[in-house]
C-alpha positions as a printed Julia matrix, in Angstrom:
437×3 Matrix{Float64}:
  -5.85   18.89  -10.52
  -5.18   17.51   -7.13
  -2.89   14.47   -7.06
  -2.69   11.6    -4.52
  -0.15    8.75   -4.35
  -3.04    6.27   -3.92
  -6.8     6.7    -4.46
  -8.94    3.85   -3.09
 -12.39    3.6    -4.74
 -14.75    2.12   -2.1
 -14.92    2.55    1.64
 -16.08   -0.95    2.58
 -13.95   -3.67    4.25
 -11.6    -3.91    1.25
 -11.05   -0.23    0.77
 -10.5     0.37    4.51
  -7.93   -2.5     4.79
  -6.15   -1.45    1.66
  -5.75    2.18    2.72
  -4.55    1.26    6.24
  -1.96   -1.18    4.78
  -0.75    1.3     2.25
  -0.46    4.04    4.88
   1.6     1.78    7.18
   3.9     0.78    4.28
   4.55    4.48    3.55
   5.21    5.29    7.18
   7.6     2.38    7.6
   9.57    3.84    4.61
   9.89    7.19    6.4
   6.94    9.12    4.81
   5.15   10.71    7.65
   2.04   12.03    5.76
   1.19    9.75    2.87
  -1.32   11.17    0.34
  -4.09    8.57    0.29
  -7.72    9.23   -0.49
 -10.76    7.0    -0.1
 -13.82    7.73   -2.25
 -17.06    6.26   -0.91
 -20.55    6.75   -2.43
 -22.49    5.94    0.77
 -23.13    8.3     3.71
 -20.7     6.39    5.92
 -17.64    4.16    5.76
 -17.94    0.42    6.31
 -19.94   -0.74    3.27
 -22.2    -3.71    3.51
 -20.98   -4.6     6.94
 -23.08   -1.83    8.49
 -26.23   -3.84    7.82
 -24.79   -7.27    8.76
 -25.65   -7.19   12.48
 -25.14  -10.89   12.99
 -21.94  -12.25   14.48
 -19.28  -14.5    12.95
 -16.93  -11.78   11.61
 -13.29  -11.36   12.62
 -12.33  -14.8    13.86
  -9.25  -14.86   11.54
  -8.37  -11.15   11.67
  -9.03  -10.27   15.3
  -9.22  -13.79   16.89
 -12.68  -12.97   18.27
 -16.24  -13.05   17.1
 -17.71   -9.67   16.01
 -20.76   -8.35   14.33
 -20.46   -6.67   10.91
 -20.65   -3.12   12.29
 -18.08   -3.95   15.06
 -15.71   -5.34   12.39
 -16.05   -2.28   10.24
 -15.63   -0.01   13.25
 -12.17   -1.58   13.99
 -10.92   -0.56   10.55
 -12.71    2.88   10.5
 -10.94    3.68   13.75
  -7.61    2.75   12.08
  -8.35    5.01    9.2
  -9.28    7.9    11.45
  -6.27    7.36   13.78
  -4.0     7.68   10.78
  -5.84   10.75    9.46
  -6.37    9.09    6.07
  -8.45   11.4     3.94
 -11.86   10.22    2.7
 -14.83   11.66    0.86
 -18.39   10.35    1.52
 -21.4    10.63   -0.77
 -18.96   10.77   -3.72
 -19.75    8.81   -6.87
 -16.77    7.91   -9.12
 -17.92    8.27  -12.72
 -14.86    7.03  -14.55
 -11.21    6.08  -14.37
  -8.64    6.12  -17.13
  -5.61    4.04  -17.95
  -3.41    6.97  -17.06
  -5.14    7.03  -13.6
  -7.29   10.04  -13.86
 -10.37    9.7   -11.59
 -13.48   11.62  -12.36
 -16.05   11.83   -9.49
 -18.99   13.95   -8.35
 -20.41   15.0    -5.0
 -22.62   17.7    -3.48
 -19.85   20.01   -2.39
 -17.45   19.95   -5.34
 -19.77   19.07   -8.21
 -17.91   17.2   -10.87
 -14.14   17.04  -10.36
 -11.06   15.08  -11.48
  -8.14   13.76   -9.44
  -4.76   12.33  -10.53
  -3.55    9.1    -8.84
  -0.14    7.51   -8.65
  -1.95    4.18   -8.07
  -5.66    3.27   -7.98
  -7.07    0.5    -5.82
 -10.49   -0.83   -6.9
 -12.61   -1.91   -3.91
 -16.19   -1.31   -5.1
 -17.58   -4.66   -3.86
 -20.4    -6.35   -5.57
 -24.17   -6.28   -6.18
 -26.99   -8.79   -6.06
 -28.41  -10.5    -9.15
 -31.83   -9.01   -9.79
 -35.1   -10.64  -10.74
 -34.71   -9.29  -14.3
 -31.51  -11.38  -14.67
 -33.28  -14.54  -13.53
 -36.1   -14.71  -16.11
 -38.79  -15.71  -13.57
 -42.22  -15.62  -15.22
 -45.27  -13.93  -13.71
 -46.49  -10.46  -12.92
 -44.4    -7.77  -11.1
 -46.23   -7.55   -7.78
 -45.03   -5.93   -4.56
 -43.25   -8.26   -2.17
 -40.25   -9.32   -4.29
 -36.89   -8.26   -2.79
 -33.24   -9.16   -3.03
 -32.04  -10.72    0.17
 -29.66   -7.73    0.75
 -32.46   -5.2     0.33
 -34.58   -7.11    2.82
 -31.59   -7.18    5.21
 -31.3    -3.39    5.03
 -35.01   -2.91    5.53
 -35.02   -5.09    8.69
 -31.69   -4.19   10.21
 -31.37   -0.46    9.35
 -34.69    0.97    8.33
 -36.77   -1.09   10.83
 -39.3    -2.42    8.41
 -40.46   -6.14    8.11
 -40.85   -6.89    4.31
 -43.43   -9.65    4.84
 -44.96  -12.3     7.12
 -44.83  -15.5     4.94
 -41.65  -15.83    3.0
 -40.15  -18.05    0.3
 -36.47  -17.68   -0.54
 -34.91  -18.5    -3.86
 -31.21  -19.27   -3.69
 -29.05  -20.53   -0.82
 -26.3   -17.95   -0.86
 -25.04  -16.82    2.54
 -27.16  -13.63    2.5
 -30.3   -15.7     1.73
 -29.51  -18.22    4.54
 -28.87  -15.48    7.04
 -32.07  -13.67    6.09
 -34.0   -16.95    6.55
 -32.95  -16.85   10.19
 -33.36  -13.06   10.57
 -36.92  -13.06    9.17
 -37.82  -15.98   11.5
 -36.41  -14.13   14.54
 -38.49  -11.04   13.59
 -41.67  -13.13   13.54
 -42.1   -14.01    9.9
 -42.55  -17.65    8.76
 -39.98  -18.79    6.14
 -41.72  -21.7     4.34
 -38.92  -22.99    2.16
 -35.52  -22.11    0.6
 -35.28  -23.35   -2.98
 -31.84  -23.76   -4.67
 -31.42  -24.3    -8.42
 -28.15  -26.23   -8.0
 -27.72  -29.66   -6.4
 -25.61  -28.07   -3.71
 -25.96  -25.0    -1.53
 -24.1   -21.85   -2.44
 -23.53  -20.87    1.19
 -21.17  -21.93    4.07
 -22.02  -25.17    5.8
 -22.21  -23.32    9.15
 -24.92  -21.08    7.78
 -26.99  -23.97    6.57
 -26.86  -25.47   10.04
 -27.37  -22.25   12.05
 -29.87  -20.48    9.81
 -31.94  -23.42    8.39
 -31.53  -26.59   10.34
 -31.68  -24.94   13.74
 -35.06  -23.35   12.81
 -36.54  -26.24   10.89
 -36.56  -24.43    7.58
 -36.53  -26.79    4.63
 -33.87  -26.5     1.91
 -34.95  -27.93   -1.44
 -31.91  -28.43   -3.75
 -32.37  -28.72   -7.53
 -35.53  -26.66   -7.31
 -36.37  -23.19   -8.74
 -39.28  -20.72   -8.96
 -41.35  -21.23  -12.08
 -44.22  -18.84  -11.46
 -45.25  -15.97   -9.11
 -48.96  -15.54   -8.39
 -50.53  -12.18   -7.53
 -50.81   -8.8    -9.36
 -50.76   -6.15   -6.6
 -48.88   -8.26   -3.98
 -47.21  -11.68   -4.06
 -49.98  -14.3    -3.18
 -48.08  -17.53   -3.87
 -44.95  -18.88   -5.38
 -44.75  -22.04   -7.58
 -41.49  -23.99   -7.33
 -40.43  -27.12   -9.35
 -37.68  -29.59   -9.44
 -35.12  -29.18  -12.24
 -33.24  -31.89  -14.29
 -29.5   -32.13  -14.86
 -29.75  -29.37  -17.47
 -31.39  -27.13  -14.86
 -34.74  -27.18  -16.73
 -37.96  -27.45  -14.68
 -39.54  -30.94  -14.74
 -43.24  -30.85  -15.58
 -45.38  -32.35  -12.89
 -43.1   -31.53   -9.97
 -44.63  -28.09   -9.25
 -45.44  -27.18   -5.61
 -47.38  -24.11   -4.55
 -46.43  -22.1    -1.4
 -48.82  -19.47   -0.19
 -46.76  -16.39    0.78
 -46.63  -12.58    0.58
 -42.86  -12.21    0.04
 -40.2   -13.7    -2.19
 -36.49  -13.04   -1.37
 -33.9   -13.6    -4.03
 -30.46  -14.73   -3.13
 -29.09  -15.86   -6.48
 -25.55  -14.81   -6.59
 -23.43  -11.65   -6.44
 -21.85   -9.75   -9.26
 -18.65   -7.73   -8.87
 -19.23   -3.99   -9.58
 -16.85   -3.54  -12.44
 -18.47   -0.92  -14.66
 -15.44    1.37  -13.84
 -13.02   -1.44  -14.57
 -14.57   -2.11  -17.92
 -14.49    1.57  -18.76
 -10.75    1.63  -18.1
 -10.17   -1.28  -20.49
  -9.1    -3.66  -17.75
  -8.98   -7.35  -18.81
 -11.61   -9.32  -16.97
 -11.88  -12.92  -15.96
 -15.08  -14.33  -17.53
 -15.54  -16.76  -14.66
 -15.33  -14.33  -11.71
 -16.54  -11.25  -13.61
 -13.65   -9.48  -11.9
 -10.27   -8.24  -13.16
  -7.28  -10.54  -13.85
  -4.52   -9.75  -11.39
  -0.97  -10.79  -10.66
   0.58  -11.64   -7.27
   0.53   -8.01   -6.26
  -3.27   -7.71   -6.88
  -2.32   -5.43   -9.91
  -4.55   -5.67  -12.95
  -3.2    -5.88  -16.43
  -3.46   -2.11  -16.64
  -0.3    -0.89  -14.83
  -0.93    1.06  -11.6
  -4.54   -0.17  -11.11
  -5.06   -2.73   -8.39
  -8.17   -4.68   -7.34
  -9.19   -6.46   -4.12
 -12.14   -7.77   -2.25
 -15.57   -8.65   -3.86
 -14.88   -6.45   -6.96
 -12.17   -8.98   -7.77
 -13.99  -12.18   -6.86
 -16.83  -12.9    -4.45
 -15.56  -14.02   -0.99
 -17.32  -15.97    1.77
 -15.42  -14.49    4.69
 -14.74  -10.78    5.23
 -11.46  -11.75    6.95
 -10.17  -12.99    3.54
 -11.26   -9.73    1.94
  -9.23   -7.73    4.49
  -6.18  -10.0     4.01
  -6.29   -9.61    0.25
  -6.94   -5.88    0.34
  -4.01   -5.45    2.76
  -1.75   -7.09    0.22
  -3.08   -4.84   -2.52
  -2.48   -1.67   -0.44
   0.98   -2.78    0.62
   2.06   -3.67   -2.97
   0.63   -0.37   -4.39
   2.53    1.57   -1.81
   5.78   -0.34   -2.45
   5.4     0.4    -6.21
   4.97    4.08   -5.44
   8.09    4.11   -3.3
  10.13    2.3    -6.01
   9.05    4.71   -8.66
   9.74    7.73   -6.4
  13.21    6.37   -5.8
  13.94    5.83   -9.42
  14.21    2.09   -9.11
  13.87   -0.23  -12.17
  10.27   -1.29  -11.81
   9.13   -4.63  -13.41
   6.22   -4.39  -15.88
   2.64   -5.47  -15.14
   1.47   -9.07  -15.17
   0.74   -9.32  -18.87
   3.65   -7.31  -20.41
   6.49   -7.82  -18.01
   9.35   -7.8   -20.55
  12.19   -9.94  -19.23
  10.53  -10.45  -15.81
   9.72  -14.14  -15.3
   6.01  -14.96  -15.11
   4.43  -18.1   -13.77
   0.93  -18.66  -15.13
  -1.53  -20.05  -12.56
  -3.95  -22.44  -14.27
  -7.26  -23.76  -12.99
  -7.21  -27.47  -13.65
  -9.76  -30.2   -13.28
 -12.6   -29.25  -10.85
 -11.19  -25.67  -10.22
 -13.25  -22.83  -11.63
 -10.71  -20.05  -11.21
  -7.69  -18.82   -9.31
  -6.58  -15.48   -7.86
  -4.08  -14.44   -8.97
  -3.81  -15.69  -12.56
  -0.02  -15.1   -12.8
   2.89  -14.7   -10.38
   6.25  -12.97  -10.81
   8.63  -14.81   -8.47
  11.15  -11.97   -8.39
   8.54   -9.47   -7.2
   6.38  -11.63   -4.85
   6.64  -11.98   -1.09
   8.55  -14.98    0.3
   5.18  -16.83    0.26
   1.94  -16.32   -1.57
  -1.65  -17.34   -0.93
  -3.63  -18.49   -3.97
  -7.4   -18.49   -3.58
  -9.72  -20.52   -5.69
 -13.19  -22.08   -5.89
 -14.24  -25.48   -7.15
 -17.1   -26.11   -9.63
 -18.87  -28.94   -7.81
 -19.02  -30.85   -4.62
 -16.19  -33.24   -4.23
 -15.85  -35.74   -1.26
 -12.77  -37.68   -0.14
 -10.59  -35.92   -2.74
  -7.23  -34.22   -3.03
  -6.11  -30.69   -3.87
  -3.08  -31.2    -6.11
  -0.67  -28.59   -7.32
   1.71  -29.08  -10.24
   4.66  -26.91  -11.08
   5.06  -27.56  -14.84
   4.62  -31.38  -14.91
   5.91  -32.03  -11.3
   3.42  -32.48   -8.51
   4.63  -30.3    -5.6
   1.68  -30.46   -3.25
  -1.13  -32.87   -2.42
  -3.66  -32.08    0.28
  -6.47  -34.42    1.26
  -9.85  -32.89    1.76
 -12.93  -34.6     3.16
 -15.16  -32.32    1.18
 -14.88  -29.26   -1.06
 -17.8   -27.27   -2.41
 -18.45  -24.16   -4.5
 -19.83  -22.27   -1.57
 -16.51  -22.26    0.33
 -13.29  -20.69   -0.95
 -10.15  -22.74   -0.81
  -6.56  -21.57   -0.65
  -3.05  -22.81   -0.81
   0.33  -21.22   -0.02
   3.39  -21.49   -2.29
   6.93  -20.33   -1.52
   8.9   -18.08   -3.76
  12.05  -20.26   -3.94
   9.88  -23.12   -5.26
   8.25  -21.04   -8.06
  11.69  -19.68   -9.04
  12.66  -23.19  -10.13
   9.71  -23.75  -12.44
   9.56  -23.02  -16.22
   6.25  -21.18  -16.33
   3.04  -22.92  -15.16
   1.44  -23.67  -11.86
  -1.69  -25.85  -12.05
  -4.23  -26.45   -9.4
  -6.72  -29.35   -9.71
  -9.04  -31.6    -7.84
  -8.16  -35.31   -7.89
 -10.48  -38.17   -6.97
  -9.39  -40.48   -4.16
  -8.62  -43.36   -6.41
  -6.32  -41.33   -8.65
């Protein structure tokens, strides 16, 4: 069985950044040819970025505005310059707690590999119509927004001429603009929640600039048509998200696009017995992006859904660097602290999501292992205006940052220094405080 120091599952933005970072860490330590392997199920590296031909990528990472393929190409070049090994059209079937990876491809058939460390970077998938319980027949003309994006941008097909979009996630917003530019008429974007799930800039640039209405607290209650979509009925919902009788509106259309959330691709993680966060549907990780199964790391959208690919790359670089450091420690016979859940005598600071905060990444921090400063990412559960992000170390408030507005569609982050965490007893709490508190 072939063995690699690090196997990265997924060749999208997270997998590419993680492999490059791990390689550089090995080289800095004096290892000239690190054994790193990327396994990618698609026909090319780059992941979902290959179909995201709009700009807006790379402002944080490269300090310039790039399209998705341009952003991916920057990292693909880095992988190829370093001669990092990768296999395309290779589907990973399973991983085990002792880091055996079983995969299949056309050339090798089914095969197994042994990994010193595994980095999970499988990304996420869209929520399908079947998960939304929309009544009606199953006619042609119903697509997820990502499928429509691929059809338009890569395959060269226009899915329809008159379009209704359910869900205001970033992909749905971007496709509202894309379909309009291709000559289709987007009649409305309906959003179940009382707030948009996308970035504010996308609402402005993709809807407002094209006069496309956004109806908050609305959902699709019926789809008309048997062979092809003929019309969509939307209705207003109450505070319990139930349709209100008498508020129905009918929109004649031939296409319905669904942009109703993303789900991290964690079938492999579940098979390996990795402990999951029920809020993010991704693994629980510590400050090193290591899951509670020692030696298995996670980063990018398989961990939690991001709004900016720059943050994916930053998080993945941290995972790759930490995985490489752990390999180097073990190869040198150093005393290695345990994982985030069973760390023995290693001090652990639990990161707690307080009032208004849905989740945090990571969920625990080991001050004696972490970098001099750590970035904690989180999302809020509602729209809050003129509020404060507050951070408590045990019962002492150590940070208070005023925010004009925070919303679920935009990820927030704070930075905390190691020496500060070393002083605490064991909990770090992040919460949203109203202005009068």
